[in-house]
Amino acid sequence: MKLYTDDELAVILDKPIFHQIGRVADELGVECYVVGGYVRDIFLERPSNDIDVVVVGSGIEVARRLKDQLGRRAHLSVFKNFGTAQVKMGDLEVEFVGARRESYSHDSRKPIVEDGTLEDDQNRRDFTINAMAICLNEGRFGELVDPFNGLADLEDGIIATPLDPEVTFSDDPLRMMRCIRFATQLNFQIEPETFEALERMADRIKIVSGERIEVELNKIIMAPHPSKGFVDLQRSGLLGIILPELAALDIVEQKNGRAHKNNFYHTLEVLENVAAPSNLPPLGEASSAEVHGAAASPSGGRMEGPWLRWAALLHDIGKTKTKRWDPLVGWTFHNHNYIGAKMVPQIFRRLKLPMGQEMRYVEKLVDLHMRPQAIADNEVTDSAVRRLLNDAGDDIDDLMTLCEADITSKNEVKKKVFLENFRMVREKLADLVEKDYKRLLQPCIDGNEIMALFGLKPSREVGTLKQCLKDAVLDNRVENEREPLMALLMEKARSMGLTPVAQS
């Protein structure tokens, strides 16, 4: 972070667009200020295109006059219902709003809005670091207005609200999510009084739509260190409301002197590993890039967005439902991957996350995340690796990344053994990929030919015959060539009482 004087801020804002806005405001006889994230990011020395301008008067009128002066190169959008306007010119977007004060009813996030002063507008801001404003009028150009000492909080790395945090969060409960999101993104601490208000007001998050919560969750999960945000969500009580399946993992049970690990904090370790894959140990000759490059998705790379991180967050979600005590081995979580995968659609639907390929991708990785480990625990056979590659398909590299991130043992010897075994799995995967795994794993006799050959319609018999051929290819019992596969098909068909149409 860097501190600037007003004169230095004037130099930083010495750009045509800010001077043009200031001149328009002077012509209309109104005050105008750049506010919020753009001001905050100046001091954090971060690039920002998020330009918000508050006008003590009509923001729409300033935007219209600015558009007239910029001519055809600028585009104006007016949102009368919200009292806002946007001027867009190339990659530059400036949002205009009139200064206002807001009041809320207890059961709604929709405020009653009235015209107000700059002070009123700063009072309604969510956090002190977002309540700073810099004047754009010519006579005061570059002057910082910081009534809540946001600059000091920025310097100290603190998230605090301008007014009583309980009022701030009660008025707009989404601000509780934003509080934790900013603390996570900026690696700041939440001021104690503000955090206590989070705990007291957590239940108010229930009136916020899933869509709004989803946006903040995705910003938290995509932060450099997302675990910080989920710890704060858990400590505040918010996680138990919005994602109770994850919050329920935060427990350690002990029986007969044997305890299982805290699966909540284990999950956060896995999430951190996925978020920073460079922190993982070297994987040997069969690198992630080699396997990924050959088994890539149709777009040519891993799925964009937060979805691998979501898979990490949810990979052990089924452990609460599957936890059992076995006197011989201790605590077990058999089939937690399968149960967890079944829970993924419910969670995505509730949080308004996309229910298409993104959900299916997360569901698949949760379901399969134990498979590479099971292979690595035993002899790494060609057959097991073929089946893994067949089931994971284009997502094999992401699955391996998740599984390697799942190694959080503090026993370095045990950790080294796991990673060495995973290296062997990767080498066999790379070898299969090099040999064109799709051709090797998909039998050259398909279901249509089977139906034509035996005069069948789509049925269980067809599925059984297809699976017989597929198992033989995956287990490398026969070459994926027509003659040996046809012989196997005829043998299996006879055992089922089926004969080719031509011989019937």
XYZ file of C-alpha atoms in Angstrom:
504
model
C 0.000 0.000 0.000
C 1.116 3.560 -0.696
C -0.074 6.826 0.873
C -0.673 9.829 -1.385
C -1.226 13.511 -0.766
C -4.100 15.305 -2.478
C -1.631 16.776 -4.981
C -0.334 13.297 -5.785
C -3.896 12.021 -6.186
C -4.533 14.858 -8.635
C -1.582 13.627 -10.695
C -2.837 10.005 -10.586
C -6.287 11.150 -11.776
C -4.788 13.406 -14.446
C -6.666 11.610 -17.204
C -8.947 13.175 -19.825
C -12.060 11.315 -18.632
C -11.810 12.587 -15.038
C -11.203 16.191 -16.134
C -14.135 15.973 -18.558
C -16.421 14.699 -15.804
C -15.250 17.495 -13.507
C -15.879 20.175 -16.156
C -19.393 18.848 -16.834
C -20.162 18.909 -13.111
C -18.856 22.493 -12.840
C -21.026 23.543 -15.792
C -24.080 22.051 -14.063
C -23.099 23.530 -10.691
C -22.921 20.199 -8.841
C -20.243 18.391 -6.831
C -18.942 15.072 -8.138
C -16.574 12.457 -6.727
C -14.996 9.197 -7.802
C -15.760 6.736 -4.995
C -15.522 3.173 -3.788
C -13.326 0.468 -5.221
C -11.473 2.694 -7.661
C -10.272 4.939 -4.840
C -9.399 1.986 -2.624
C -7.369 0.367 -5.395
C -5.351 3.534 -6.015
C -3.862 3.181 -2.528
C -3.459 -0.573 -2.917
C -1.661 0.079 -6.217
C -3.969 -2.317 -8.023
C -5.319 -1.754 -11.534
C -9.060 -1.104 -11.600
C -11.645 -0.421 -14.274
C -14.443 -0.163 -11.728
C -15.116 3.598 -11.892
C -18.073 4.841 -9.831
C -18.924 8.534 -9.688
C -21.252 10.086 -7.119
C -22.920 13.381 -7.999
C -24.526 15.607 -5.364
C -27.439 16.160 -7.690
C -28.488 14.233 -10.792
C -25.965 11.596 -11.822
C -28.053 10.876 -14.912
C -27.841 14.504 -16.050
C -24.036 14.541 -15.692
C -23.819 11.288 -17.673
C -26.006 12.685 -20.452
C -23.999 15.894 -20.726
C -20.746 13.897 -20.753
C -22.094 11.681 -23.555
C -22.980 14.763 -25.598
C -19.441 16.072 -25.257
C -17.792 12.735 -26.069
C -19.946 12.268 -29.156
C -20.386 9.042 -31.090
C -17.393 7.293 -29.544
C -19.332 6.998 -26.264
C -22.451 4.966 -25.441
C -24.969 6.008 -22.773
C -27.246 3.677 -20.807
C -29.784 5.156 -18.386
C -31.492 3.156 -15.616
C -34.188 5.522 -14.356
C -35.653 3.045 -11.869
C -32.321 2.975 -10.051
C -31.359 6.585 -10.654
C -28.111 5.525 -12.338
C -26.462 5.858 -15.730
C -23.435 4.342 -17.442
C -21.143 5.895 -20.011
C -19.057 3.410 -21.955
C -16.219 4.338 -24.281
C -14.103 1.471 -25.563
C -12.906 -0.532 -22.553
C -13.776 2.314 -20.183
C -17.017 2.197 -18.189
C -18.115 4.901 -15.744
C -21.153 4.467 -13.506
C -22.961 7.634 -12.341
C -25.354 7.897 -9.410
C -26.806 10.757 -7.445
C -25.810 11.036 -3.784
C -28.517 9.457 -1.692
C -29.499 8.182 1.682
C -31.225 4.873 2.227
C -33.483 3.262 4.813
C -34.614 -0.363 5.013
C -37.496 -2.398 6.368
C -36.566 -5.470 8.423
C -37.678 -8.097 5.900
C -36.309 -6.615 2.680
C -33.016 -5.720 1.012
C -34.783 -3.087 -1.122
C -34.113 0.346 0.386
C -36.255 3.454 0.472
C -34.051 5.941 -1.406
C -33.974 9.726 -1.060
C -31.670 12.417 -2.422
C -28.830 13.135 -0.041
C -25.466 14.740 0.542
C -22.021 13.254 0.007
C -21.969 12.501 3.740
C -25.274 10.613 3.428
C -23.860 8.624 0.523
C -20.685 7.728 2.386
C -22.732 6.714 5.446
C -24.560 4.086 3.376
C -21.347 2.498 2.037
C -20.543 -1.011 3.196
C -17.001 -0.611 4.575
C -14.702 2.233 5.518
C -12.185 1.283 2.819
C -14.959 1.599 0.231
C -16.326 4.883 1.586
C -13.466 7.140 0.486
C -14.105 9.715 -2.240
C -11.906 11.958 -4.385
C -13.315 15.219 -5.713
C -13.313 15.775 -9.503
C -14.478 19.400 -9.542
C -11.755 21.667 -10.909
C -11.339 23.758 -7.752
C -10.871 20.691 -5.518
C -9.565 18.166 -8.048
C -7.754 15.320 -6.244
C -9.014 16.171 -2.743
C -9.611 13.052 -0.638
C -12.768 12.953 1.509
C -12.361 10.204 4.124
C -14.733 10.755 7.076
C -14.400 7.201 8.474
C -10.612 6.870 8.361
C -10.795 4.287 5.613
C -7.215 5.105 4.685
C -6.029 4.117 8.167
C -8.012 0.876 7.999
C -6.519 0.198 4.581
C -3.039 0.744 5.998
C -3.762 -1.518 8.993
C -5.431 -4.222 6.888
C -8.813 -3.985 8.617
C -12.368 -4.467 7.370
C -14.825 -2.317 9.354
C -18.178 -0.682 8.660
C -18.667 3.113 8.554
C -21.586 3.015 11.005
C -22.778 0.498 13.601
C -22.045 -2.887 11.923
C -25.274 -4.393 13.216
C -27.256 -1.685 11.420
C -25.115 -2.047 8.294
C -25.636 -5.818 8.129
C -29.285 -5.695 9.097
C -30.016 -3.152 6.346
C -28.311 -5.264 3.663
C -27.379 -8.789 4.838
C -25.403 -9.461 1.644
C -22.781 -7.147 3.161
C -21.918 -9.967 5.570
C -20.775 -12.063 2.631
C -19.002 -9.074 1.121
C -17.246 -8.447 4.437
C -15.712 -11.912 4.410
C -15.058 -11.752 0.680
C -13.043 -8.505 0.941
C -11.122 -9.843 3.940
C -10.265 -12.939 1.925
C -9.331 -11.205 -1.321
C -7.214 -8.532 0.394
C -5.907 -10.809 3.195
C -7.282 -8.342 5.774
C -8.595 -8.972 9.280
C -12.211 -8.251 10.187
C -12.384 -5.704 13.002
C -13.578 -7.469 16.219
C -16.775 -5.441 16.694
C -17.651 -6.018 13.045
C -17.046 -9.767 13.361
C -19.207 -9.949 16.481
C -22.002 -8.329 14.475
C -21.522 -10.997 11.788
C -22.121 -13.661 14.429
C -25.205 -11.911 15.825
C -26.731 -11.129 12.425
C -25.856 -14.340 10.559
C -29.475 -15.508 10.438
C -30.381 -12.441 8.322
C -28.565 -14.013 5.362
C -31.667 -16.152 4.837
C -33.480 -13.276 3.096
C -30.727 -12.968 0.452
C -31.248 -14.801 -2.839
C -29.107 -17.770 -3.785
C -27.897 -15.924 -6.876
C -26.396 -13.101 -4.791
C -24.768 -15.516 -2.362
C -23.337 -17.535 -5.260
C -21.551 -14.473 -6.650
C -19.814 -13.786 -3.337
C -18.980 -17.461 -2.735
C -17.324 -17.716 -6.131
C -15.264 -14.609 -5.421
C -14.152 -16.131 -2.123
C -13.336 -19.472 -3.690
C -11.263 -17.797 -6.428
C -9.192 -15.727 -3.957
C -5.463 -16.517 -3.649
C -6.096 -18.175 -0.258
C -9.787 -19.139 -0.212
C -9.542 -21.149 3.011
C -9.362 -17.895 4.982
C -12.845 -16.992 3.795
C -14.346 -20.377 4.634
C -12.834 -20.287 8.118
C -14.471 -16.877 8.672
C -17.765 -18.143 7.225
C -17.655 -21.064 9.666
C -16.634 -18.978 12.687
C -19.394 -16.443 12.039
C -22.135 -19.061 11.633
C -22.861 -18.097 8.020
C -21.512 -21.341 6.566
C -23.937 -23.440 8.587
C -26.788 -21.543 6.910
C -25.600 -21.346 3.306
C -23.555 -24.563 3.046
C -24.452 -26.755 6.064
C -23.023 -29.875 4.397
C -19.541 -28.362 4.571
C -19.990 -26.878 8.040
C -21.007 -30.322 9.342
C -17.502 -31.645 8.587
C -16.080 -29.449 11.373
C -16.175 -32.122 14.049
C -13.802 -34.695 15.512
C -15.279 -37.734 17.241
C -13.269 -39.989 19.528
C -14.035 -43.556 20.514
C -11.882 -45.998 22.432
C -9.084 -43.481 22.254
C -9.198 -43.268 18.441
C -10.213 -40.079 16.670
C -10.650 -39.225 12.998
C -9.211 -36.062 11.499
C -11.205 -32.845 11.228
C -12.517 -33.187 7.689
C -13.466 -29.514 7.459
C -9.900 -28.309 7.904
C -8.607 -31.174 5.762
C -10.953 -29.967 3.003
C -9.564 -26.452 3.292
C -6.019 -27.810 2.977
C -7.048 -29.589 -0.229
C -8.671 -26.388 -1.502
C -5.459 -24.459 -0.813
C -3.414 -27.077 -2.671
C -5.697 -26.874 -5.691
C -5.645 -23.060 -5.567
C -1.834 -23.083 -5.586
C -0.758 -26.207 -7.483
C 2.822 -24.944 -7.612
C 2.963 -25.783 -3.878
C 2.559 -29.483 -4.660
C 5.683 -31.653 -4.861
C 7.131 -32.514 -8.300
C 5.175 -35.239 -10.084
C 7.992 -36.895 -12.012
C 8.413 -37.458 -15.717
C 4.712 -37.916 -16.533
C 3.828 -34.298 -15.919
C 0.371 -32.849 -15.568
C 0.842 -30.958 -18.814
C 1.623 -34.131 -20.769
C -1.500 -35.941 -19.705
C -3.660 -32.837 -19.827
C -2.458 -31.848 -23.258
C -3.428 -35.147 -24.811
C -6.631 -35.704 -22.874
C -7.821 -32.142 -23.039
C -11.383 -30.970 -23.177
C -12.825 -29.905 -26.555
C -11.923 -26.303 -25.735
C -8.281 -27.307 -25.491
C -7.808 -26.766 -21.733
C -9.219 -27.471 -18.307
C -12.661 -26.144 -17.512
C -12.500 -22.412 -16.907
C -13.711 -20.831 -13.692
C -13.927 -22.013 -10.098
C -15.127 -25.564 -10.745
C -11.985 -27.521 -9.858
C -11.929 -25.559 -6.597
C -15.598 -26.425 -6.036
C -14.702 -30.088 -6.534
C -11.987 -29.720 -3.890
C -14.436 -28.002 -1.522
C -17.052 -30.735 -1.919
C -14.854 -33.817 -2.397
C -15.435 -35.131 1.161
C -18.939 -33.750 1.580
C -20.350 -37.287 1.952
C -18.247 -38.171 4.994
C -20.798 -36.947 7.534
C -23.434 -39.331 6.181
C -21.095 -42.310 5.803
C -19.106 -42.118 9.052
C -19.173 -45.415 10.941
C -17.228 -46.954 13.819
C -15.632 -50.328 13.095
C -14.017 -51.904 16.184
C -11.406 -53.602 13.998
C -10.220 -50.607 11.960
C -11.629 -47.534 13.708
C -13.564 -44.783 11.928
C -14.584 -45.481 8.338
C -16.191 -43.430 5.560
C -16.999 -46.120 3.014
C -18.569 -44.876 -0.244
C -18.345 -41.231 0.866
C -17.316 -40.341 -2.692
C -20.487 -41.902 -4.125
C -22.768 -40.326 -1.504
C -20.978 -36.983 -1.904
C -21.475 -37.038 -5.676
C -25.203 -37.564 -5.126
C -25.261 -34.464 -2.905
C -23.612 -32.185 -5.485
C -26.751 -31.526 -7.602
C -28.744 -30.619 -4.477
C -26.088 -28.142 -3.372
C -25.724 -26.589 -6.830
C -29.490 -26.234 -7.167
C -29.864 -24.570 -3.762
C -27.006 -22.133 -4.346
C -28.194 -21.342 -7.893
C -24.925 -22.613 -9.342
C -25.085 -23.751 -12.996
C -26.738 -27.150 -13.379
C -25.120 -28.006 -16.738
C -21.633 -29.233 -17.555
C -20.134 -27.398 -14.556
C -22.263 -29.355 -12.094
C -21.637 -32.649 -13.916
C -17.884 -31.963 -13.863
C -17.864 -31.380 -10.083
C -20.116 -34.412 -9.555
C -17.738 -36.588 -11.595
C -14.601 -35.457 -9.755
C -16.221 -35.967 -6.349
C -17.337 -39.453 -7.402
C -13.943 -40.474 -8.823
C -11.559 -38.805 -6.382
C -10.829 -42.070 -4.523
C -10.054 -44.090 -7.650
C -6.449 -42.973 -8.297
C -5.665 -43.511 -4.621
C -7.139 -47.033 -4.735
C -4.969 -47.754 -7.766
C -1.894 -46.285 -6.109
C -2.496 -48.324 -2.929
C -2.285 -51.553 -4.932
C -0.278 -52.655 -7.935
C -0.652 -50.024 -10.655
C -2.045 -52.282 -13.374
C -2.718 -51.342 -16.974
C -6.311 -52.506 -16.591
C -7.030 -50.216 -13.612
C -5.471 -47.224 -15.326
C -7.422 -47.905 -18.529
C -10.668 -47.969 -16.574
C -9.766 -44.765 -14.759
C -8.983 -43.002 -18.012
C -12.167 -44.306 -19.599
C -14.337 -43.049 -16.721
C -12.584 -39.685 -16.231
C -12.230 -38.939 -19.939
C -11.213 -35.377 -20.710
C -11.174 -34.475 -17.008
C -8.407 -36.940 -16.091
C -5.780 -34.277 -15.468
C -8.030 -32.276 -13.149
C -8.897 -35.481 -11.309
C -5.217 -36.264 -10.775
C -4.593 -32.695 -9.602
C -7.415 -33.045 -7.066
C -6.119 -36.405 -5.846
C -2.583 -35.118 -5.412
C -3.954 -32.092 -3.553
C -5.810 -34.544 -1.282
C -2.520 -35.787 0.168
C -2.339 -33.688 3.326
C -0.612 -36.163 5.627
C 1.943 -34.664 7.997
C 3.898 -37.935 7.743
C 6.491 -37.061 5.100
C 7.407 -40.695 4.453
C 3.767 -41.648 3.852
C 3.301 -38.557 1.698
C 6.339 -39.431 -0.412
C 5.049 -42.972 -1.004
C 1.654 -41.665 -2.152
C 3.226 -39.180 -4.540
C 5.565 -41.813 -5.969
C 2.600 -44.094 -6.618
C 0.689 -41.252 -8.243
C 3.737 -40.613 -10.421
C 3.475 -44.187 -11.700
C -0.233 -43.726 -12.371
C 0.553 -40.583 -14.348
C 3.230 -42.369 -16.359
C 0.798 -45.093 -17.373
C -1.836 -42.449 -18.187
C 0.637 -40.594 -20.360
C 1.566 -43.853 -22.114
C -2.088 -44.613 -22.857
C -2.687 -41.080 -24.081
C 0.304 -41.300 -26.382
C -1.188 -44.453 -27.913
C -4.494 -42.672 -28.616
C -6.512 -43.822 -25.644
C -9.932 -43.113 -27.161
C -9.246 -45.571 -29.972
C -7.827 -48.133 -27.525
C -10.641 -47.919 -24.968
C -13.732 -47.824 -27.179
C -14.522 -51.242 -28.774
C -14.596 -51.087 -32.559
C -17.943 -52.976 -32.515
C -20.654 -50.634 -31.270
C -24.230 -50.994 -30.067
C -25.799 -50.303 -33.458
C -23.883 -53.176 -35.034
C -24.802 -55.496 -32.159
C -28.524 -54.690 -32.595
C -28.364 -55.257 -36.347
C -26.428 -58.500 -35.959
C -28.865 -60.082 -33.486
C -32.079 -58.308 -34.519
C -32.406 -56.557 -31.178
C -33.895 -53.255 -30.126
C -32.281 -51.093 -27.428
C -32.440 -53.370 -24.397
C -30.614 -54.822 -21.409
C -29.211 -57.592 -23.645
C -27.531 -55.022 -25.898
C -26.075 -53.272 -22.849
C -24.738 -56.569 -21.495
C -23.029 -57.420 -24.795
C -21.529 -53.920 -25.088
C -20.227 -54.077 -21.526
C -18.663 -57.490 -22.182
C -16.669 -56.072 -25.099
C -15.743 -52.935 -23.183
C -14.536 -54.886 -20.144
C -12.387 -57.091 -22.348
C -10.780 -54.065 -24.006
C -10.243 -52.188 -20.721
C -8.725 -55.283 -19.106
C -6.560 -55.784 -22.203
C -7.783 -59.405 -22.525
C -8.255 -58.986 -26.279
C -6.907 -56.549 -28.825
C -9.328 -53.822 -29.847
C -9.634 -55.344 -33.311
C -12.659 -56.657 -35.145
C -11.826 -60.360 -35.397
C -11.040 -61.140 -31.730
C -13.879 -58.907 -30.512
C -16.368 -60.612 -32.843
C -15.313 -64.022 -31.530
C -15.841 -62.836 -27.972
C -19.203 -61.290 -28.887
C -20.452 -64.566 -30.435
C -19.341 -66.555 -27.400
C -21.140 -64.192 -25.007
C -24.273 -64.117 -27.192
C -24.474 -67.932 -27.238
C -24.268 -67.993 -23.450
C -27.295 -65.670 -23.433
C -29.264 -67.759 -25.927
C -28.862 -65.278 -28.765
C -28.002 -66.113 -32.372
C -27.275 -63.840 -35.323
C -30.317 -62.983 -37.446
C -28.867 -64.713 -40.534
C -28.625 -68.048 -38.654
C -31.983 -68.006 -36.949
